[in-house]
mmCIF file of C-alpha atoms in Angstrom:
data_model
loop_
_atom_site.group_PDB
_atom_site.id
_atom_site.type_symbol
_atom_site.label_atom_id
_atom_site.label_comp_id
_atom_site.label_asym_id
_atom_site.label_seq_id
_atom_site.Cartn_x
_atom_site.Cartn_y
_atom_site.Cartn_z
ATOM 1 C CA MET X 129 82.701 68.447 40.512
ATOM 2 C CA GLU X 130 79.303 66.756 40.737
ATOM 3 C CA THR X 131 79.275 63.262 39.205
ATOM 4 C CA ASN X 132 76.604 63.965 36.581
ATOM 5 C CA ALA X 133 77.589 67.579 35.950
ATOM 6 C CA ALA X 134 78.718 68.321 32.420
ATOM 7 C CA TRP X 135 82.380 69.064 31.952
ATOM 8 C CA SER X 136 83.448 72.580 31.150
ATOM 9 C CA PRO X 137 86.181 73.162 28.570
ATOM 10 C CA ALA X 138 88.587 73.700 31.521
ATOM 11 C CA ASP X 139 87.695 70.266 32.924
ATOM 12 C CA ALA X 140 88.309 68.687 29.520
ATOM 13 C CA TRP X 141 91.671 70.454 29.198
ATOM 14 C CA ASP X 142 92.712 69.353 32.719
ATOM 15 C CA TRP X 143 91.965 65.760 31.766
ATOM 16 C CA MET X 144 93.720 66.164 28.401
ATOM 17 C CA GLU X 145 96.890 67.472 30.085
ATOM 18 C CA GLU X 146 96.970 64.474 32.426
ATOM 19 C CA ALA X 147 96.347 62.058 29.553
ATOM 20 C CA ALA X 148 99.094 63.689 27.450
ATOM 21 C CA ARG X 149 101.641 63.418 30.287
ATOM 22 C CA SER X 150 100.736 59.759 30.711
ATOM 23 C CA ALA X 151 100.933 59.069 26.962
ATOM 24 C CA ASP X 152 104.350 60.742 26.718
ATOM 25 C CA ALA X 153 105.638 58.706 29.670
ATOM 26 C CA ALA X 154 104.479 55.484 27.984
ATOM 27 C CA VAL X 155 106.038 56.451 24.635
ATOM 28 C CA ARG X 156 109.391 57.226 26.284
ATOM 29 C CA ARG X 157 109.590 53.559 27.379
ATOM 30 C CA THR X 158 109.254 52.259 23.801
ATOM 31 C CA ASN X 159 110.611 52.750 20.314
ATOM 32 C CA SER X 160 107.504 54.344 18.801
ATOM 33 C CA TRP X 161 106.589 56.279 15.683
ATOM 34 C CA VAL X 162 104.666 58.597 18.027
ATOM 35 C CA PRO X 163 107.098 60.992 19.748
ATOM 36 C CA PRO X 164 106.635 62.138 23.369
ATOM 37 C CA VAL X 165 105.320 65.589 22.400
ATOM 38 C CA ALA X 166 101.644 65.253 23.336
ATOM 39 C CA GLU X 167 102.015 67.296 26.517
ATOM 40 C CA GLU X 168 103.917 70.040 24.675
ATOM 41 C CA LEU X 169 101.144 70.230 22.076
ATOM 42 C CA VAL X 170 98.315 70.188 24.631
ATOM 43 C CA LEU X 171 99.909 72.875 26.817
ATOM 44 C CA THR X 172 100.534 75.049 23.754
ATOM 45 C CA ALA X 173 96.989 74.572 22.471
ATOM 46 C CA ARG X 174 95.465 75.280 25.882
ATOM 47 C CA ALA X 175 97.341 78.602 26.045
ATOM 48 C CA SER X 176 95.763 79.626 22.720
ATOM 49 C CA ALA X 177 92.283 80.423 21.419
ATOM 50 C CA LEU X 178 91.788 76.651 21.081
ATOM 51 C CA SER X 179 91.059 76.579 24.826
ATOM 52 C CA GLN X 180 87.438 77.559 24.079
ATOM 53 C CA TRP X 181 86.803 74.110 22.557
ATOM 54 C CA TYR X 182 86.658 70.632 24.111
ATOM 55 C CA PRO X 183 89.855 68.769 23.162
ATOM 56 C CA PHE X 184 90.210 65.064 22.533
ATOM 57 C CA THR X 185 92.753 62.813 20.907
ATOM 58 C CA SER X 186 92.261 60.069 18.410
ATOM 59 C CA HIS X 187 95.420 58.083 17.853
ATOM 60 C CA ASN X 188 98.040 60.793 17.352
ATOM 61 C CA TYR X 189 95.648 63.634 16.414
ATOM 62 C CA LEU X 190 94.556 66.496 18.672
ATOM 63 C CA ARG X 191 90.953 67.240 17.727
ATOM 64 C CA PHE X 192 88.125 69.419 19.043
ATOM 65 C CA VAL X 193 84.354 69.403 19.564
ATOM 66 C CA ASP X 194 82.017 72.279 20.360
ATOM 67 C CA GLY X 195 80.572 70.743 23.528
ATOM 68 C CA PRO X 196 81.008 67.818 25.913
ATOM 69 C CA THR X 197 80.483 64.614 23.996
ATOM 70 C CA PHE X 198 79.208 61.231 25.176
ATOM 71 C CA TRP X 199 82.507 60.053 26.703
ATOM 72 C CA MET X 200 82.809 63.155 28.915
ATOM 73 C CA PRO X 201 80.890 63.447 32.205
ATOM 74 C CA GLY X 202 77.468 64.919 31.552
ATOM 75 C CA GLY X 203 78.071 64.876 27.809
ATOM 76 C CA LEU X 204 75.626 63.853 25.129
ATOM 77 C CA ASP X 205 76.067 62.558 21.619
ATOM 78 C CA ASP X 206 75.398 65.934 20.036
ATOM 79 C CA GLY X 207 78.857 67.532 20.034
ATOM 80 C CA VAL X 208 80.051 68.650 16.623
ATOM 81 C CA GLU X 209 83.660 68.053 15.672
ATOM 82 C CA LEU X 210 85.542 71.049 14.316
ATOM 83 C CA ALA X 211 87.013 70.634 10.839
ATOM 84 C CA GLY X 212 90.689 70.827 11.756
ATOM 85 C CA SER X 213 93.270 68.914 13.751
ATOM 86 C CA ILE X 214 96.966 68.546 14.514
ATOM 87 C CA SER X 215 98.769 65.229 14.166
ATOM 88 C CA PHE X 216 102.239 64.391 15.423
ATOM 89 C CA ASP X 217 104.709 61.664 14.552
ATOM 90 C CA THR X 218 108.422 61.046 13.985
ATOM 91 C CA GLY X 219 108.272 61.899 10.283
ATOM 92 C CA GLY X 220 110.638 64.868 10.445
ATOM 93 C CA PRO X 221 114.276 64.904 9.321
ATOM 94 C CA GLY X 222 116.242 62.171 11.070
ATOM 95 C CA GLY X 223 113.077 60.881 12.739
ATOM 96 C CA CYS X 224 112.484 64.051 14.744
ATOM 97 C CA PRO X 225 108.949 64.979 15.804
ATOM 98 C CA VAL X 226 106.786 66.861 13.346
ATOM 99 C CA PHE X 227 103.349 68.435 13.829
ATOM 100 C CA ARG X 228 100.944 68.424 10.889
ATOM 101 C CA VAL X 229 97.969 70.767 10.707
ATOM 102 C CA TRP X 230 94.946 69.449 8.816
ATOM 103 C CA SER X 231 91.901 71.248 7.452
ATOM 104 C CA GLY X 232 88.803 69.078 7.262
ATOM 105 C CA LEU X 233 87.488 66.095 9.162
ATOM 106 C CA LEU X 234 89.416 62.850 9.493
ATOM 107 C CA LEU X 235 87.981 59.757 7.823
ATOM 108 C CA ARG X 236 85.344 61.790 6.002
ATOM 109 C CA LYS X 237 84.958 63.062 2.463
ATOM 110 C CA PRO X 238 86.412 65.228 1.220
ATOM 111 C CA ASP X 239 89.721 64.052 2.619
ATOM 112 C CA PRO X 240 91.461 66.440 5.024
ATOM 113 C CA VAL X 241 94.025 68.770 3.474
ATOM 114 C CA LEU X 242 97.525 69.199 4.893
ATOM 115 C CA VAL X 243 97.980 72.892 5.696
ATOM 116 C CA LEU X 244 101.347 72.912 7.462
ATOM 117 C CA ALA X 245 104.093 70.545 8.610
ATOM 118 C CA THR X 246 106.409 71.969 11.264
ATOM 119 C CA GLN X 247 108.628 70.908 14.135
ATOM 120 C CA ASN X 248 107.274 73.818 16.182
ATOM 121 C CA ALA X 249 104.131 73.272 18.302
ATOM 122 C CA ILE X 250 103.461 77.016 18.519
ATOM 123 C CA GLU X 251 103.427 77.372 14.717
ATOM 124 C CA ALA X 252 101.108 74.369 14.420
ATOM 125 C CA VAL X 253 98.667 75.723 16.993
ATOM 126 C CA GLU X 254 98.669 79.188 15.411
ATOM 127 C CA ALA X 255 97.902 77.648 12.001
ATOM 128 C CA LEU X 256 94.994 75.636 13.427
ATOM 129 C CA VAL X 257 93.589 78.666 15.263
ATOM 130 C CA ALA X 258 93.528 80.496 11.926
ATOM 131 C CA LEU X 259 91.519 77.622 10.353
ATOM 132 C CA LEU X 260 88.832 77.201 12.994
ATOM 133 C CA PRO X 261 85.845 79.467 13.558
ATOM 134 C CA SER X 262 85.569 81.842 16.492
ATOM 135 C CA HIS X 263 83.474 80.496 19.363
ATOM 136 C CA GLY X 264 79.783 80.805 18.720
ATOM 137 C CA THR X 265 80.089 81.224 14.954
ATOM 138 C CA GLU X 266 80.655 77.612 13.962
ATOM 139 C CA SER X 267 78.065 75.922 11.810
ATOM 140 C CA ARG X 268 76.765 72.431 12.361
ATOM 141 C CA PRO X 269 76.977 70.056 9.401
#
């Protein structure tokens, strides 16, 4: 890929998969509240309709924008974040991993609304797909 060429969604997903594998490896070496399920979530999301968007993580949330943003090669500061995300932590029974699906934007008013809490990445991804607009029909704030 050309140095200044803008990333495609596939490029962003390739990078996200590598980052998730690395994050899981780091978490496995510690006693963390973040479980090593990032790669599972990213692979599941990439195999879904979410693959049309540009993924990124912020702490333990998988989030999406409608185009390459400033931290991606060739990106600008005009990407719009989609109003939904999936978080993951060890808040399930006995400290097991749980995925939480959120409607709304993090750290913005109104506060995001919890839509689903599940131990199943597929269920979480399906719930988020149902919340987000189809490609090309999203509206900018």
